[in-house]
Coordinates of C-alpha atoms and ligand atoms in Angstrom, one line a residue:
M24 CA -16.2 23.6 -5.6
P25 CA -16.9 20.5 -7.9
I26 CA -14.3 18.7 -9.9
V27 CA -11.9 20.5 -12.2
N28 CA -13.6 21.1 -15.5
R29 CA -10.7 20.1 -17.7
V30 CA -10.5 16.8 -15.9
A31 CA -14.0 16.0 -17.0
D32 CA -12.6 16.6 -20.6
L33 CA -9.6 14.3 -19.9
Q34 CA -11.7 11.5 -18.3
P35 CA -12.2 9.4 -21.5
D36 CA -8.4 9.5 -22.0
I37 CA -7.6 8.5 -18.4
Q38 CA -10.2 5.7 -18.4
A39 CA -8.7 4.3 -21.7
W40 CA -5.2 4.3 -20.1
R41 CA -6.6 2.7 -17.0
Q42 CA -8.2 -0.1 -19.0
N43 CA -5.3 -0.5 -21.2
I44 CA -3.1 -1.0 -18.0
H45 CA -5.7 -3.3 -16.5
E46 CA -5.5 -5.8 -19.6
H47 CA -1.7 -5.9 -19.0
P48 CA -1.2 -6.6 -15.2
E49 CA 2.5 -7.0 -14.0
L50 CA 3.9 -8.1 -10.7
M51 CA 6.3 -6.7 -8.2
Y52 CA 9.3 -5.0 -9.9
D53 CA 8.5 -6.7 -13.1
V54 CA 6.4 -3.8 -14.3
H55 CA 8.4 -2.9 -17.6
R56 CA 5.4 -2.5 -19.9
T57 CA 3.5 -0.4 -17.4
A58 CA 6.6 1.8 -16.7
A59 CA 7.3 2.2 -20.3
F60 CA 3.5 3.4 -20.9
V61 CA 3.9 5.8 -18.0
A62 CA 7.2 7.1 -19.2
D63 CA 5.8 7.5 -22.9
R64 CA 2.9 9.5 -21.7
L65 CA 4.9 11.8 -19.5
R66 CA 7.1 12.7 -22.4
E67 CA 4.1 13.2 -24.5
F68 CA 2.7 15.6 -21.9
G69 CA 5.9 17.7 -21.9
C70 CA 7.3 17.1 -18.5
D71 CA 10.5 18.9 -17.9
E72 CA 12.3 15.6 -16.9
V73 CA 11.3 12.0 -17.1
A74 CA 13.5 9.6 -15.1
T75 CA 13.2 5.9 -15.4
G76 CA 14.8 3.0 -13.5
L77 CA 14.5 4.4 -10.1
G78 CA 14.1 1.4 -7.7
R79 CA 14.6 -0.8 -10.8
T80 CA 11.5 0.1 -12.7
G81 CA 10.0 3.3 -10.9
V82 CA 9.4 6.3 -13.0
V83 CA 9.4 9.9 -12.0
G84 CA 8.1 13.0 -13.9
V85 CA 9.0 16.6 -13.1
I86 CA 6.6 19.4 -13.9
K87 CA 7.7 23.0 -13.3
G88 CA 5.1 25.6 -12.6
R89 CA 4.8 29.0 -14.2
K90 CA 7.4 30.4 -11.8
P91 CA 9.7 29.1 -9.1
A92 CA 8.5 28.9 -5.6
A93 CA 9.1 32.1 -3.4
N94 CA 11.7 31.9 -0.6
G95 CA 10.5 30.3 2.3
D96 CA 7.7 28.5 0.5
I97 CA 7.3 24.9 -0.3
K98 CA 9.2 24.3 -3.4
V99 CA 8.5 20.6 -4.4
I100 CA 5.6 18.5 -3.8
G101 CA 5.7 14.8 -4.6
L102 CA 2.5 12.8 -5.7
R103 CA 2.9 9.0 -5.6
A104 CA 1.0 6.2 -7.5
D105 CA 1.7 2.4 -7.4
M106 CA 1.9 0.4 -10.7
D107 CA 2.1 -3.5 -9.8
A108 CA -0.7 -6.0 -9.9
L109 CA -1.2 -9.1 -8.0
P110 CA -1.0 -12.8 -8.5
I111 CA -4.7 -13.5 -8.8
K112 CA -6.8 -15.1 -11.4
E113 CA -9.3 -12.3 -12.7
E114 CA -12.9 -13.2 -12.5
T115 CA -14.6 -10.0 -13.6
N116 CA -15.8 -10.9 -17.1
L117 CA -14.8 -7.5 -18.1
A118 CA -14.2 -6.7 -21.8
Y119 CA -10.8 -5.4 -20.7
A120 CA -9.9 -8.1 -18.2
S121 CA -6.5 -9.3 -17.7
K122 CA -4.9 -11.0 -20.7
V123 CA -2.2 -12.4 -18.5
P124 CA -3.3 -15.7 -16.8
G125 CA -3.0 -15.6 -13.0
K126 CA -2.3 -11.8 -12.8
M127 CA -4.7 -9.1 -12.1
H128 CA -5.1 -5.5 -11.1
A129 CA -7.0 -6.4 -8.0
C130 CA -5.8 -3.5 -5.8
G131 CA -6.7 -0.8 -8.2
H132 CA -3.1 0.3 -8.9
D133 CA -4.2 0.7 -12.6
G134 CA -6.6 3.3 -11.4
H135 CA -3.9 5.0 -9.2
T136 CA -1.5 5.1 -12.2
A137 CA -3.9 6.4 -14.7
M138 CA -5.4 9.2 -12.3
L139 CA -1.8 10.4 -11.6
L140 CA -1.1 10.4 -15.3
G141 CA -4.2 12.6 -15.7
A142 CA -3.1 15.0 -13.2
A143 CA 0.4 15.1 -14.8
R144 CA -1.1 15.9 -18.2
Y145 CA -3.2 18.7 -16.7
L146 CA -0.3 20.1 -14.7
A147 CA 1.9 20.1 -17.6
E148 CA -0.8 21.8 -19.8
T149 CA -1.6 24.5 -17.3
R150 CA 1.4 24.9 -14.9
N151 CA -0.7 27.3 -12.8
F152 CA 1.5 26.8 -9.7
A153 CA 4.9 28.1 -8.2
G154 CA 7.6 25.4 -7.8
E155 CA 7.6 21.8 -9.0
A156 CA 5.3 19.0 -8.9
V157 CA 7.0 15.4 -9.0
V158 CA 4.8 12.6 -10.1
I159 CA 6.1 9.2 -8.6
F160 CA 5.1 5.8 -10.1
Q161 CA 6.5 3.0 -8.0
P162 CA 6.9 -0.8 -8.6
A163 CA 6.3 -3.5 -6.0
E164 CA 3.8 -2.0 -3.5
E165 CA 2.5 -5.4 -3.0
G166 CA 5.1 -6.9 -0.5
G167 CA 8.2 -5.8 -2.4
A168 CA 8.8 -2.5 -0.6
G169 CA 9.3 -0.7 -3.9
A170 CA 9.1 2.6 -2.2
V171 CA 12.3 1.7 -0.2
A172 CA 14.0 0.8 -3.5
M173 CA 13.1 4.2 -5.0
I174 CA 14.2 6.1 -1.9
K175 CA 17.5 4.1 -2.0
D176 CA 18.0 5.4 -5.4
G177 CA 17.8 8.8 -4.2
L178 CA 14.1 9.8 -4.9
M179 CA 13.7 12.4 -2.2
D180 CA 17.1 14.1 -2.5
R181 CA 17.7 14.0 -6.2
F182 CA 14.2 15.7 -6.9
A183 CA 14.4 17.9 -3.6
I184 CA 11.0 16.7 -2.5
D185 CA 9.7 18.8 0.3
Q186 CA 6.4 16.9 0.9
V187 CA 4.9 13.8 -0.4
Y188 CA 1.4 12.5 -0.9
G189 CA -0.4 9.2 -1.6
M190 CA -3.8 8.1 -2.5
H191 CA -5.7 4.6 -2.5
N192 CA -9.1 3.8 -3.8
G193 CA -11.5 2.6 -1.1
P194 CA -14.1 0.0 -1.8
G195 CA -17.1 0.6 0.4
I196 CA -16.4 4.5 0.2
P197 CA -19.0 6.1 -2.0
V198 CA -17.6 7.6 -5.3
G199 CA -17.1 11.2 -4.9
S200 CA -16.1 10.9 -1.1
F201 CA -12.7 10.7 0.6
A202 CA -11.5 9.4 3.8
I203 CA -8.5 10.3 5.8
R204 CA -7.3 10.6 9.3
S205 CA -4.3 12.4 11.1
G206 CA -1.8 10.2 12.7
P207 CA -1.7 6.3 12.1
I208 CA -4.0 5.4 9.2
M209 CA -2.4 2.0 8.2
A210 CA -0.8 -0.6 10.2
A211 CA 2.7 -2.0 10.5
T212 CA 3.0 -5.5 9.2
D213 CA 5.5 -8.0 10.6
S214 CA 5.7 -11.8 9.7
I215 CA 6.0 -14.8 12.0
D216 CA 7.6 -18.0 10.8
I217 CA 7.8 -20.8 13.3
R218 CA 9.3 -24.4 12.9
I219 CA 8.6 -26.9 15.6
E220 CA 10.9 -29.9 15.9
G221 CA 9.3 -32.5 18.2
L222 CA 9.9 -36.1 18.3
G223 CA 7.7 -38.2 15.9
G224 CA 6.5 -41.8 16.6
H225 CA 3.5 -44.0 17.0
A226 CA 0.2 -42.2 17.6
A227 CA -0.5 -45.0 20.3
R228 CA 2.7 -44.2 22.1
P229 CA 2.5 -40.4 22.7
H230 CA 4.6 -40.7 26.0
K231 CA 7.6 -41.7 23.8
C232 CA 7.1 -38.7 21.6
I233 CA 7.2 -35.0 21.6
D234 CA 4.1 -34.1 19.7
S235 CA 4.6 -31.1 17.3
V236 CA 0.9 -30.7 16.5
M237 CA 0.1 -30.2 20.3
V238 CA 3.1 -27.9 20.6
G239 CA 1.8 -25.9 17.6
A240 CA -1.8 -25.7 19.0
Q241 CA -0.4 -24.4 22.3
L242 CA 1.6 -21.8 20.4
V243 CA -1.6 -20.7 18.5
T244 CA -3.5 -20.2 21.7
A245 CA -0.7 -18.8 23.7
L246 CA 0.2 -16.3 21.0
Q247 CA -3.4 -15.0 21.1
S248 CA -3.0 -14.1 24.8
I249 CA -0.6 -11.6 23.8
V250 CA -3.3 -9.4 22.1
S251 CA -5.8 -10.1 24.7
R252 CA -3.6 -10.0 27.8
S253 CA -0.3 -8.0 27.1
V254 CA -1.5 -5.3 24.9
D255 CA -3.4 -2.3 26.3
P256 CA -7.0 -2.7 25.3
L257 CA -7.2 0.7 24.0
D258 CA -4.4 0.1 21.6
S259 CA -4.8 -1.9 18.5
A260 CA -3.1 -5.2 17.4
V261 CA -3.7 -8.3 15.4
I262 CA -1.8 -11.6 15.5
S263 CA -3.2 -14.1 12.8
I264 CA -1.5 -17.5 12.5
C265 CA -2.7 -18.4 9.2
E266 CA -0.8 -21.5 8.1
F267 CA -0.4 -24.7 10.1
H268 CA 1.3 -27.5 8.5
A269 CA 2.0 -30.8 10.0
G270 CA 1.5 -34.6 9.6
N271 CA 0.3 -36.8 6.9
A272 CA -1.1 -39.9 8.6
R273 CA -3.8 -40.4 11.2
N274 CA -1.5 -42.8 13.2
V275 CA 1.8 -41.1 13.2
I276 CA 2.7 -38.2 15.5
P277 CA 4.6 -36.0 13.2
Q278 CA 8.2 -35.0 14.0
T279 CA 7.8 -31.5 12.8
A280 CA 5.2 -28.7 12.4
E281 CA 5.3 -25.2 10.8
L282 CA 3.3 -22.0 11.6
K283 CA 3.1 -18.8 9.7
G284 CA 1.3 -15.6 10.5
T285 CA 1.2 -11.9 10.6
V286 CA 1.3 -9.2 13.1
R287 CA -0.4 -5.8 12.6
T288 CA 0.1 -2.8 14.9
L289 CA -0.6 0.9 14.8
T290 CA 2.3 2.2 17.0
E291 CA 6.1 1.4 17.4
E292 CA 5.6 0.9 21.1
V293 CA 3.0 -1.9 20.6
R294 CA 4.9 -3.3 17.8
E295 CA 8.0 -3.7 19.9
L296 CA 6.0 -5.1 22.7
I297 CA 4.4 -7.8 20.4
E298 CA 7.7 -8.9 19.1
K299 CA 9.3 -9.2 22.6
R300 CA 6.2 -11.2 23.8
V301 CA 6.1 -13.5 20.7
R302 CA 9.8 -14.3 21.4
E303 CA 9.0 -15.0 25.1
V304 CA 5.8 -17.2 24.5
V305 CA 7.8 -19.3 21.9
A306 CA 10.7 -19.8 24.4
G307 CA 8.2 -20.7 27.1
V308 CA 6.3 -23.2 25.0
A309 CA 9.6 -24.8 23.9
Q310 CA 10.6 -25.2 27.5
I311 CA 7.4 -26.7 28.9
T312 CA 7.0 -29.1 25.8
G313 CA 10.7 -30.0 25.2
A314 CA 10.3 -29.3 21.6
K315 CA 13.0 -27.1 19.7
I316 CA 11.3 -24.3 18.3
D317 CA 12.8 -21.9 15.7
L318 CA 11.3 -18.3 15.3
E319 CA 11.9 -16.2 12.6
Y320 CA 10.2 -12.6 13.3
Q321 CA 10.6 -10.3 10.4
R322 CA 9.8 -6.6 10.3
G323 CA 7.8 -5.5 7.2
Y324 CA 6.2 -2.2 6.3
P325 CA 6.0 0.3 9.1
V326 CA 2.9 2.2 10.3
V327 CA 1.6 4.8 7.8
V328 CA 1.5 7.9 9.9
N329 CA -0.1 11.0 8.4
H330 CA 1.5 14.2 9.3
V331 CA -1.0 16.6 11.1
S332 CA -0.6 19.8 9.0
Q333 CA -0.4 17.9 5.7
T334 CA -3.5 15.9 6.5
D335 CA -5.3 19.3 6.9
V336 CA -4.0 20.3 3.6
A337 CA -5.2 17.1 2.0
T338 CA -8.5 17.3 3.7
R339 CA -9.0 20.8 2.4
A340 CA -8.0 19.8 -1.2
A341 CA -10.5 16.9 -0.9
K342 CA -13.3 19.1 0.4
E343 CA -12.9 21.5 -2.4
I344 CA -13.4 18.7 -4.7
A345 CA -16.0 16.5 -3.0
G346 CA -17.8 19.0 -0.9
E347 CA -17.5 19.6 3.0
A348 CA -19.8 16.7 3.6
N349 CA -18.1 14.1 1.6
V350 CA -14.7 13.9 3.3
H351 CA -14.8 11.8 6.3
E352 CA -12.4 11.1 9.2
M353 CA -11.9 7.3 9.1
P354 CA -10.7 4.9 11.7
P355 CA -7.2 3.5 10.9
L356 CA -7.0 0.2 9.0
M357 CA -4.9 -2.9 9.9
G358 CA -3.9 -3.4 6.4
A359 CA -0.6 -2.0 5.2
E360 CA 1.1 0.2 2.6
D361 CA 4.7 0.7 1.7
F362 CA 3.9 4.6 1.4
A363 CA 4.8 4.4 5.2
Y364 CA 8.4 4.6 4.0
M365 CA 7.8 7.8 2.1
L366 CA 6.2 9.4 5.0
E367 CA 9.2 8.5 7.3
Q368 CA 11.3 10.5 4.8
R369 CA 9.1 13.6 4.3
P370 CA 5.8 15.0 5.7
G371 CA 2.8 14.3 3.9
A372 CA -0.5 12.4 3.9
F373 CA -2.3 9.4 2.6
I374 CA -6.0 9.6 1.6
F375 CA -8.6 7.1 0.4
C376 CA -10.7 8.0 -2.6
G377 CA -14.2 6.2 -2.8
N378 CA -14.5 3.4 -5.1
G379 CA -18.1 2.8 -4.3
D380 CA -19.8 -0.6 -3.8
S381 CA -17.2 -2.7 -5.4
K382 CA -15.8 -6.0 -4.3
G383 CA -13.0 -5.7 -1.8
L384 CA -9.4 -5.0 -2.6
H385 CA -7.6 -8.3 -3.6
H386 CA -10.8 -9.9 -4.5
P387 CA -10.9 -11.8 -7.9
A388 CA -14.0 -9.8 -9.0
Y389 CA -12.7 -6.4 -7.6
N390 CA -12.6 -3.6 -10.2
F391 CA -11.3 -0.1 -10.0
N392 CA -14.3 2.4 -10.5
D393 CA -13.8 4.5 -13.5
D394 CA -16.3 7.0 -12.1
A395 CA -13.8 7.8 -9.4
I396 CA -11.2 9.1 -11.9
V397 CA -12.5 12.6 -12.0
Y398 CA -12.4 13.0 -8.1
G399 CA -9.0 11.3 -7.7
T400 CA -7.3 13.3 -10.5
S401 CA -9.0 16.6 -9.4
Y402 CA -7.8 16.0 -5.9
W403 CA -4.2 15.7 -7.1
I404 CA -4.4 19.0 -9.2
K405 CA -6.1 20.8 -6.3
L406 CA -3.4 19.6 -3.8
V407 CA -0.7 21.0 -6.1
E408 CA -2.3 24.2 -6.9
N409 CA -3.1 24.8 -3.2
T410 CA 0.2 23.8 -1.8
L411 CA 2.3 25.6 -4.5
A412 CA -0.1 28.5 -4.9
A413 CA 1.1 30.9 -7.8
Ligands
ZN21 ZN1 -3.0 -4.4 -2.4
ZN22 ZN1 -3.0 -1.2 -3.1

């Protein structure tokens, strides 16, 4: 079955919302305009309830089906989109490019928001399901854990959500295709902050110093040995030290150095192993060099783990929209997503919707592909109508 016919009629409206949101990007929790835009549309569509201010600026719309769900059936399905943009200077030359200097919808959250609005409009019009569809628009996906803020404000219990689904656009995946997998699909992300206190001095008298640059270099190398020598080669892990700050003169051994990096893992076991080994390596390098090394190891977003039977449900809905041959099983990505927190609360699944041959996510010339709108929006609708069959 192809896309939902009515969605093709709605496409111009959804595209216009998408481009409007694109022109006015907002960061983190500061998505007031976007949230107001979303809430206004949801009220226009006739949602049974529109709640604002969850997780500071999150918005939730409730759409009741023609009849309540039968006893024993799933009663409430949650569909989640994200609203925030990135601190990137847009370089797309689009007519509707960002009007806000230094901010840009470079992750396609403008498209996610517009597609979920499109689905909400259709569902409120047709109500061809039993139970309730809850549309969730969250702030601060890009590093602010907006999902957690909404959960803390009672998202799951207040709306009695039974299952929750998420979607992201996927550059490199053809438009009209979807990609998904059961189990871990995106990585946990933890951060490493290291401050080395050596002993500065004259470059010609190293024996009177503790060289913080050499200590840092040893750390960078030793930390890489964790992935190559401590983690099972059949498991996946990344440690990337991406900042190394030290020194400002060629003839001075600097007193201090700072390193910053990120750790990505796909299971809780590997995540714990790496944290333990990072602590041991830092302590060991401190001991052999005599430097004082402070380590701050912070846990970020957990692994996005798709639940088995909900992945089947999502795959079936996607195949009904895109065709059997256009829904692919994908390998996990080492990027992160705070939808992970929602999947810790309720069973569900996260899927990628093809964005075609666009620039990658977070690239200054990236743009959400409006041709994907009909597929993503139809997927949401199909997911609700299948899960809450009337
Ligand atoms: Zn992003
Ligand atoms: Zn994103």
